[in-house]
Short mmCIF file of C-alpha atoms and ligand atoms in Angstrom, two decimals:
data_model
loop_
_atom_site.label_atom_id
_atom_site.label_comp_id
_atom_site.label_asym_id
_atom_site.label_seq_id
_atom_site.Cartn_x
_atom_site.Cartn_y
_atom_site.Cartn_z
CA MET A 290 100.98 113.08 83.19
CA LYS A 291 104.28 111.44 82.64
CA PRO A 292 107.77 112.29 83.76
CA VAL A 293 109.05 111.68 80.26
CA CYS A 294 107.62 113.08 77.09
CA PHE A 295 106.43 110.90 74.28
CA ALA A 296 105.75 107.78 76.27
CA PHE A 297 103.11 107.42 73.57
CA SER A 298 103.86 104.57 71.19
CA LEU A 299 106.73 103.49 73.34
CA THR A 300 108.37 100.50 71.81
CA LEU A 301 110.82 98.24 73.49
CA ILE A 302 113.24 96.68 71.12
CA SER A 303 115.70 94.97 73.36
CA SER A 304 114.60 91.96 75.26
CA VAL A 305 115.46 92.11 78.89
CA ALA A 306 117.42 89.21 79.96
CA ALA A 307 115.87 88.17 83.23
CA ALA A 308 118.00 90.51 85.23
CA GLN A 309 119.29 89.04 88.40
CA VAL A 310 117.50 90.71 91.23
CA PRO A 311 120.02 92.09 93.64
CA ALA A 312 117.91 91.31 96.69
CA GLU A 313 120.45 92.48 99.21
CA ARG A 314 120.81 95.85 97.58
CA PHE A 315 117.05 96.28 97.51
CA SER A 316 116.74 95.31 101.14
CA SER A 317 119.35 97.81 102.33
CA CYS A 318 117.86 100.49 100.08
CA MET A 319 114.46 99.91 101.71
CA THR A 320 116.05 100.37 105.11
CA THR A 321 117.34 103.75 103.98
CA LEU A 322 113.95 104.65 102.52
CA ARG A 323 112.29 103.69 105.81
CA GLY A 324 114.33 106.42 107.48
CA ASP A 325 113.58 108.93 104.71
CA ALA A 326 109.89 108.14 104.96
CA ALA A 327 109.87 108.58 108.73
CA SER A 328 111.39 112.07 108.35
CA LYS A 329 108.52 112.88 105.96
CA GLY A 330 105.73 111.70 108.20
CA VAL A 331 105.31 108.03 107.33
CA SER A 332 105.66 106.01 110.53
CA GLY A 333 107.89 102.95 110.71
CA ALA A 334 104.83 100.82 111.42
CA SER A 335 103.06 102.12 108.32
CA PHE A 336 106.18 101.65 106.21
CA ASP A 337 106.56 98.05 107.38
CA ARG A 338 102.91 97.26 106.83
CA LEU A 339 102.82 98.77 103.31
CA THR A 340 106.14 97.38 102.09
CA SER A 341 105.88 93.92 103.64
CA GLY A 342 106.90 91.34 101.03
CA LEU A 343 107.79 94.00 98.44
CA THR A 344 110.21 92.76 95.79
CA PRO A 345 111.70 94.75 92.93
CA ASP A 346 110.54 94.41 89.34
CA MET A 347 113.65 94.95 87.29
CA SER A 348 111.67 95.11 84.04
CA VAL A 349 110.68 98.74 84.75
CA LEU A 350 114.33 99.77 84.35
CA GLU A 351 114.06 99.06 80.65
CA PHE A 352 111.54 101.83 80.27
CA LEU A 353 113.77 104.18 82.20
CA ASP A 354 116.67 103.58 79.89
CA TYR A 355 114.62 103.44 76.75
CA GLN A 356 115.92 105.70 74.04
CA PRO A 357 113.28 106.51 71.46
CA GLU A 358 114.33 104.71 68.34
CA PHE A 359 111.36 105.99 66.44
CA ARG A 360 110.82 109.69 66.75
CA THR A 361 107.11 110.13 66.44
CA PRO A 362 106.27 112.85 63.88
CA ILE A 363 103.72 115.33 65.21
CA TRP A 364 101.16 114.24 62.59
CA ASP A 365 101.40 110.61 63.73
CA TYR A 366 101.12 111.62 67.37
CA LEU A 367 98.00 113.72 66.77
CA ALA A 368 96.43 111.22 64.35
CA GLY A 369 96.35 108.61 67.09
CA LEU A 370 95.33 110.87 69.96
CA VAL A 371 92.75 113.08 68.24
CA ASP A 372 90.77 110.81 65.95
CA ASP A 373 87.04 110.52 65.22
CA GLU A 374 86.74 107.66 67.69
CA ARG A 375 88.09 109.73 70.58
CA VAL A 376 85.91 112.71 69.67
CA ALA A 377 82.84 110.44 69.63
CA ASP A 378 83.84 108.90 72.97
CA ALA A 379 84.41 112.36 74.40
CA LEU A 380 80.97 113.55 73.31
CA ALA A 381 79.37 110.50 74.92
CA MET A 382 81.32 111.04 78.15
CA ARG A 383 80.50 114.74 78.15
CA GLU A 384 76.84 113.85 78.03
CA LYS A 385 77.04 111.07 80.57
CA TRP A 386 78.96 113.19 83.11
CA ALA A 387 77.39 116.54 82.23
CA THR A 388 76.37 117.50 85.76
CA THR A 389 79.68 116.42 87.28
CA LEU A 390 81.64 118.28 84.61
CA ALA A 391 79.62 121.43 84.95
CA SER A 392 80.14 121.37 88.68
CA ALA A 393 83.91 120.84 88.40
CA ALA A 394 84.29 123.47 85.66
CA ASN A 395 82.31 125.98 87.63
CA ARG A 396 84.05 125.32 90.91
CA TYR A 397 87.53 125.71 89.39
CA GLN A 398 86.64 128.15 86.59
CA VAL A 399 88.03 126.05 83.77
CA ASP A 400 86.79 124.76 80.43
CA ALA A 401 84.84 121.50 80.78
CA ASP A 402 85.77 120.29 77.29
CA THR A 403 89.47 120.66 78.09
CA VAL A 404 88.94 118.53 81.22
CA VAL A 405 87.25 115.87 79.08
CA ALA A 406 90.11 116.06 76.56
CA VAL A 407 92.71 115.48 79.29
CA TRP A 408 90.70 112.49 80.54
CA GLY A 409 90.49 111.06 77.00
CA VAL A 410 94.19 111.41 76.27
CA GLU A 411 95.50 110.36 79.70
CA SER A 412 93.52 107.17 80.24
CA ASN A 413 91.18 106.86 77.22
CA PHE A 414 88.31 107.78 79.54
CA GLY A 415 89.29 105.32 82.22
CA ARG A 416 89.96 102.37 79.93
CA ASN A 417 93.72 102.38 80.22
CA PHE A 418 95.27 102.92 83.63
CA GLY A 419 98.40 100.80 83.38
CA LYS A 420 98.64 97.61 85.37
CA ARG A 421 101.80 97.86 87.41
CA PRO A 422 101.58 98.01 91.23
CA LEU A 423 102.89 101.44 92.13
CA LEU A 424 104.94 100.48 95.15
CA THR A 425 106.72 97.76 93.19
CA SER A 426 107.60 100.03 90.25
CA LEU A 427 108.52 103.04 92.33
CA GLY A 428 110.36 100.96 94.91
CA THR A 429 112.49 99.49 92.13
CA LEU A 430 113.13 102.86 90.50
CA SER A 431 114.04 104.29 93.91
CA CYS A 432 116.80 101.73 94.38
CA PHE A 433 118.13 101.10 90.86
CA GLY A 434 118.68 103.16 87.75
CA ARG A 435 119.60 106.74 87.11
CA ARG A 436 116.70 108.74 88.54
CA GLN A 437 116.57 107.34 92.07
CA ALA A 438 116.28 110.69 93.85
CA TYR A 439 113.20 111.65 91.83
CA PHE A 440 111.52 108.30 92.27
CA ARG A 441 112.22 108.17 96.00
CA GLY A 442 110.04 111.25 96.38
CA GLU A 443 107.30 109.54 94.39
CA PHE A 444 107.68 106.33 96.40
CA ILE A 445 107.24 108.16 99.68
CA SER A 446 104.30 110.12 98.23
CA THR A 447 102.74 106.75 97.35
CA LEU A 448 103.17 105.57 100.93
CA LYS A 449 101.41 108.72 102.11
CA ILE A 450 98.48 108.14 99.77
CA LEU A 451 98.08 104.57 100.99
CA ASP A 452 98.61 105.57 104.63
CA SER A 453 95.83 108.15 104.33
CA GLY A 454 93.43 105.50 103.04
CA ASP A 455 92.40 107.49 99.95
CA ILE A 456 93.12 104.44 97.76
CA THR A 457 93.73 100.82 98.77
CA PRO A 458 97.06 99.16 97.91
CA GLU A 459 95.56 96.51 95.66
CA ARG A 460 93.84 99.22 93.57
CA LEU A 461 96.92 101.38 93.21
CA VAL A 462 98.31 100.29 89.85
CA GLY A 463 99.55 102.46 87.01
CA SER A 464 102.20 103.13 84.41
CA TRP A 465 105.76 101.89 84.78
CA ALA A 466 106.71 105.32 86.17
CA GLY A 467 103.88 105.54 88.68
CA ALA A 468 101.28 107.68 86.90
CA PHE A 469 97.89 106.32 87.88
CA GLY A 470 94.14 106.59 87.58
CA HIS A 471 91.78 108.40 85.25
CA THR A 472 94.02 111.47 85.19
CA GLN A 473 97.38 109.67 85.32
CA PHE A 474 98.66 111.87 88.15
CA MET A 475 102.02 111.11 89.63
CA PRO A 476 101.78 110.44 93.39
CA SER A 477 103.33 113.81 94.35
CA THR A 478 100.87 115.56 92.04
CA PHE A 479 98.05 113.65 93.69
CA LEU A 480 99.15 114.91 97.11
CA ARG A 481 99.28 118.51 95.85
CA LEU A 482 96.27 118.69 93.61
CA ALA A 483 93.82 115.78 93.89
CA VAL A 484 90.45 116.74 95.33
CA ASP A 485 87.34 114.93 96.52
CA GLY A 486 84.76 115.55 93.81
CA ASP A 487 81.96 113.26 95.00
CA GLY A 488 82.11 114.26 98.65
CA ASP A 489 82.75 110.80 100.14
CA GLY A 490 85.77 112.06 102.06
CA LYS A 491 88.30 110.28 99.86
CA ARG A 492 90.31 111.39 96.84
CA ASP A 493 90.09 108.40 94.58
CA LEU A 494 91.46 108.80 91.09
CA MET A 495 91.13 105.08 90.40
CA ASP A 496 87.44 104.45 90.97
CA SER A 497 85.73 107.86 91.15
CA VAL A 498 85.14 109.76 87.91
CA PRO A 499 83.89 112.83 89.84
CA ASP A 500 87.13 112.89 91.87
CA ALA A 501 89.19 112.54 88.69
CA LEU A 502 87.36 115.27 86.79
CA ALA A 503 87.45 117.67 89.73
CA SER A 504 91.16 116.95 90.25
CA THR A 505 91.93 117.69 86.59
CA ALA A 506 89.90 120.90 86.81
CA ASN A 507 91.85 121.85 89.93
CA PHE A 508 95.13 121.13 88.15
CA LEU A 509 94.27 123.42 85.25
CA HIS A 510 93.06 126.10 87.65
CA ARG A 511 96.28 125.98 89.65
CA ALA A 512 98.29 126.00 86.43
CA GLY A 513 96.82 129.42 85.65
CA TRP A 514 93.78 128.73 83.46
CA ARG A 515 91.81 131.86 82.59
CA GLN A 516 88.17 131.03 82.13
CA GLY A 517 86.59 132.39 78.97
CA GLU A 518 89.87 132.83 77.12
CA PRO A 519 90.93 130.57 74.23
CA TRP A 520 94.03 128.37 74.38
CA GLY A 521 94.91 129.77 70.99
CA TYR A 522 93.94 129.17 67.39
CA GLU A 523 95.36 128.25 64.04
CA VAL A 524 96.74 131.12 61.99
CA SER A 525 98.09 131.70 58.51
CA LEU A 526 101.40 133.39 57.87
CA PRO A 527 102.12 135.82 55.03
CA ALA A 528 104.55 134.81 52.27
CA GLY A 529 108.14 135.32 53.30
CA PHE A 530 107.34 135.37 57.01
CA ASP A 531 110.45 135.30 59.20
CA SER A 532 109.77 132.35 61.43
CA SER A 533 112.70 133.03 63.74
CA VAL A 534 110.22 134.79 66.06
CA ALA A 535 108.36 131.52 66.68
CA GLY A 536 108.28 129.88 70.10
CA ARG A 537 105.65 129.20 72.74
CA SER A 538 107.51 131.26 75.30
CA ASN A 539 108.33 134.14 72.97
CA LYS A 540 105.07 135.91 73.73
CA ARG A 541 104.23 139.13 71.89
CA PRO A 542 101.07 141.26 71.89
CA LEU A 543 98.47 140.43 69.26
CA SER A 544 99.06 143.85 67.71
CA TYR A 545 102.63 142.75 66.96
CA TRP A 546 101.45 139.63 65.17
CA ASN A 547 98.79 141.58 63.35
CA GLY A 548 101.45 144.00 62.16
CA ARG A 549 103.50 141.09 60.84
CA GLY A 550 100.59 139.99 58.68
CA VAL A 551 99.47 137.02 60.78
CA ARG A 552 95.77 136.25 60.33
CA ARG A 553 93.44 133.64 61.74
CA ALA A 554 93.36 130.56 59.55
CA ASP A 555 89.66 131.14 58.89
CA GLY A 556 90.53 134.55 57.45
CA GLN A 557 89.34 136.64 60.42
CA ALA A 558 91.50 139.43 61.73
CA LEU A 559 93.19 138.91 65.08
CA ALA A 560 91.31 140.35 68.05
CA ALA A 561 92.03 144.00 68.71
CA SER A 562 93.56 143.29 72.10
CA ASP A 563 97.08 143.25 73.40
CA ALA A 564 96.84 139.73 74.82
CA ALA A 565 100.24 138.04 74.73
CA ALA A 566 100.60 135.13 72.34
CA GLY A 567 103.44 132.92 71.17
CA LEU A 568 103.70 131.50 67.66
CA LEU A 569 103.81 127.73 67.59
CA LEU A 570 105.14 125.98 64.48
CA PRO A 571 105.04 122.29 65.45
CA ALA A 572 106.28 121.09 62.05
CA GLY A 573 108.21 124.15 60.93
CA PRO A 574 107.13 127.07 58.78
CA ARG A 575 105.42 124.97 56.10
CA GLY A 576 102.98 123.19 58.45
CA PRO A 577 100.05 124.45 60.51
CA ALA A 578 100.82 127.54 62.61
CA PHE A 579 99.18 128.55 65.88
CA LEU A 580 99.08 131.57 68.15
CA VAL A 581 98.97 130.27 71.72
CA PHE A 582 97.92 132.11 74.85
CA ARG A 583 98.29 131.51 78.56
CA ASN A 584 95.77 128.67 78.64
CA PHE A 585 98.01 126.69 76.32
CA ASP A 586 100.73 126.98 78.95
CA ALA A 587 98.29 125.71 81.59
CA ILE A 588 97.74 122.56 79.53
CA TYR A 589 101.50 122.30 78.93
CA GLY A 590 101.88 122.20 82.72
CA TYR A 591 100.05 118.87 82.76
CA ASN A 592 102.71 117.21 80.64
CA ALA A 593 105.59 119.30 79.47
CA ALA A 594 105.46 118.65 75.73
CA GLU A 595 104.07 121.08 73.17
CA SER A 596 102.77 118.18 71.09
CA TYR A 597 100.82 116.95 74.11
CA ALA A 598 99.36 120.39 74.81
CA LEU A 599 98.36 120.76 71.16
CA ALA A 600 96.63 117.34 71.26
CA ILE A 601 94.59 118.33 74.31
CA ALA A 602 93.77 121.78 72.92
CA HIS A 603 92.79 120.40 69.52
CA LEU A 604 90.69 117.61 71.01
CA ALA A 605 88.87 120.18 73.15
CA ASP A 606 88.13 122.17 70.00
CA ARG A 607 86.92 119.08 68.17
CA ILE A 608 84.61 118.31 71.09
CA LYS A 609 83.20 121.81 70.65
CA GLY A 610 82.52 121.02 66.99
CA SER A 611 85.57 122.40 65.19
CA LYS A 612 87.06 120.56 62.26
CA GLY A 613 90.68 119.66 61.66
CA PHE A 614 93.41 122.14 60.88
CA VAL A 615 93.17 124.26 57.74
CA THR A 616 96.83 123.88 56.72
CA PRO A 617 97.86 120.29 56.10
CA TRP A 618 100.91 118.77 57.77
CA PRO A 619 103.96 118.96 55.50
CA THR A 620 104.02 115.28 54.56
CA ASP A 621 102.85 113.11 51.67
CA ASP A 622 102.30 110.23 54.08
CA PRO A 623 99.93 111.33 56.88
CA GLY A 624 99.48 109.40 60.11
CA LEU A 625 96.87 106.81 61.01
CA SER A 626 93.94 106.98 63.38
CA ARG A 627 93.60 104.17 65.90
CA GLN A 628 90.98 102.52 63.70
CA GLU A 629 93.39 102.63 60.76
CA ARG A 630 96.19 101.26 62.96
CA ARG A 631 93.97 98.31 63.85
CA GLU A 632 93.18 97.82 60.17
CA LEU A 633 96.90 97.86 59.38
CA GLN A 634 97.57 95.31 62.11
CA THR A 635 94.77 93.10 60.75
CA LEU A 636 96.22 93.29 57.24
CA LEU A 637 99.69 92.43 58.55
CA ALA A 638 98.32 89.52 60.60
CA SER A 639 96.49 88.20 57.53
CA ARG A 640 99.85 88.11 55.77
CA GLY A 641 101.16 85.85 58.48
CA TYR A 642 103.01 88.26 60.73
CA PRO A 643 102.84 87.55 64.49
CA ILE A 644 101.09 90.77 65.48
CA GLY A 645 99.40 89.49 68.62
CA GLU A 646 96.44 91.46 69.86
CA ILE A 647 94.90 93.83 67.29
CA ASP A 648 94.85 96.82 69.61
CA GLY A 649 95.98 99.77 67.52
CA MET A 650 99.16 100.01 69.60
CA ILE A 651 102.14 99.80 67.28
CA GLY A 652 104.61 97.76 69.31
CA ALA A 653 107.77 95.86 68.41
CA ASN A 654 105.96 93.07 66.51
CA SER A 655 103.98 95.53 64.42
CA ARG A 656 107.10 97.58 63.68
CA GLN A 657 108.99 94.53 62.48
CA ALA A 658 106.10 93.49 60.25
CA ILE A 659 105.83 97.04 58.88
CA GLN A 660 109.55 97.06 58.10
CA ALA A 661 109.32 93.73 56.30
CA GLU A 662 106.41 94.97 54.17
CA GLN A 663 108.12 98.29 53.48
CA LYS A 664 111.15 96.39 52.24
CA ARG A 665 109.02 94.12 50.06
CA LEU A 666 107.19 97.12 48.59
CA GLY A 667 110.35 99.11 47.96
CA MET A 668 109.39 101.83 50.43
CA ALA A 669 111.66 103.53 52.94
CA VAL A 670 112.17 100.98 55.71
CA ASP A 671 111.47 103.00 58.85
CA GLY A 672 108.87 100.89 60.66
CA ARG A 673 106.45 103.80 60.65
CA PRO A 674 102.73 103.14 60.20
CA GLY A 675 101.49 105.64 57.60
CA GLN A 676 98.74 106.11 55.01
CA GLN A 677 100.92 105.01 52.10
CA LEU A 678 101.62 101.58 53.57
CA LEU A 679 98.00 101.13 54.62
CA THR A 680 96.84 101.99 51.09
CA ALA A 681 99.37 99.59 49.55
CA LEU A 682 98.30 96.73 51.83
CA ARG A 683 94.61 97.34 51.16
CA ALA A 684 95.11 96.60 47.50
CA PRO A 685 94.63 92.93 46.66
CA PRO A 686 97.96 91.16 45.93
CA ALA A 687 98.52 91.44 42.19
CA GLY A 688 99.28 88.36 40.12
CA ARG A 689 99.72 86.02 43.05
CA1 CA B 90 85.77 111.00 96.56
#
């Protein structure tokens, strides 16, 4: 869960000059926050104890002001999030936590595989939480930058979490924006929706998988999940279809879509019900098309991006044994799985580029190396990691 969409493959281009820390401004801002916190139930003593020695980290402001230089195409986004590796990991986790998942899914009447999919996309099954102390990041964002009002609420929510003892301060680390734990909840979301899944009296999204899975199940439940209904499915459109009726929110009864010639991608007729569905065309009329129901909106509630919701929904389907989409993405240069991204980084490193850790995360160094190779190969120089570049680099250098 992130307050900005597409934090995925975030790349920082500019280098932050060590910004001078305006200590005085931070100090007076904290005094103001102390009053705000008191009016919201955090005592002065608690505030002082929890914020003692707190200093701002101006580097988080870079993320706040980051403008996406590289718009991630939907096929790249999905190729990295829903790859064979994540499906295999999900199946292993589903088996390992079967009892816990069944209990959470039953208690909140949601689909267990969707819960696993959220876990896999949000934190890679607990492997990637982010490393920034929450109070430092949120304190900084509360006092500097352009979204201070929003982050002040999250800062005070963080104080409440720590004051309650659910999580200890040294464990509470997360993304630059304050999303934390297995489920990457924001602090205010934690206060509203986190639950104690293992019954130890604490809601711990950092160190308790049962708490995290139950909290995700509760989130989906509260977002309106209807147990037993699909999120949606891929469809095929008849020739000459007028795609102006597309849109997740433009819900029409299935009979309407049936009358327009829409069929399931596997050739089946649409169900003879009047369930309301929207037509999603993530890459326009020539790419895969989907009819999406209310459960898709429940996933969308977790992170307000249709690409995100489609990743979760598709991963859940893959966990259930489905294959990829029937209609290919409208590109001659499909995206790379994480394994392929690591291979690309390895190939670039072997050509002498300073890639750093081979981690499948395409950061600034990888982008620069990709651009240099694209230029050398006479390809479009866009810094994008795609199949065409990977194929070209796999070939042994000719005549050298
Ligand atoms: Ca617990």
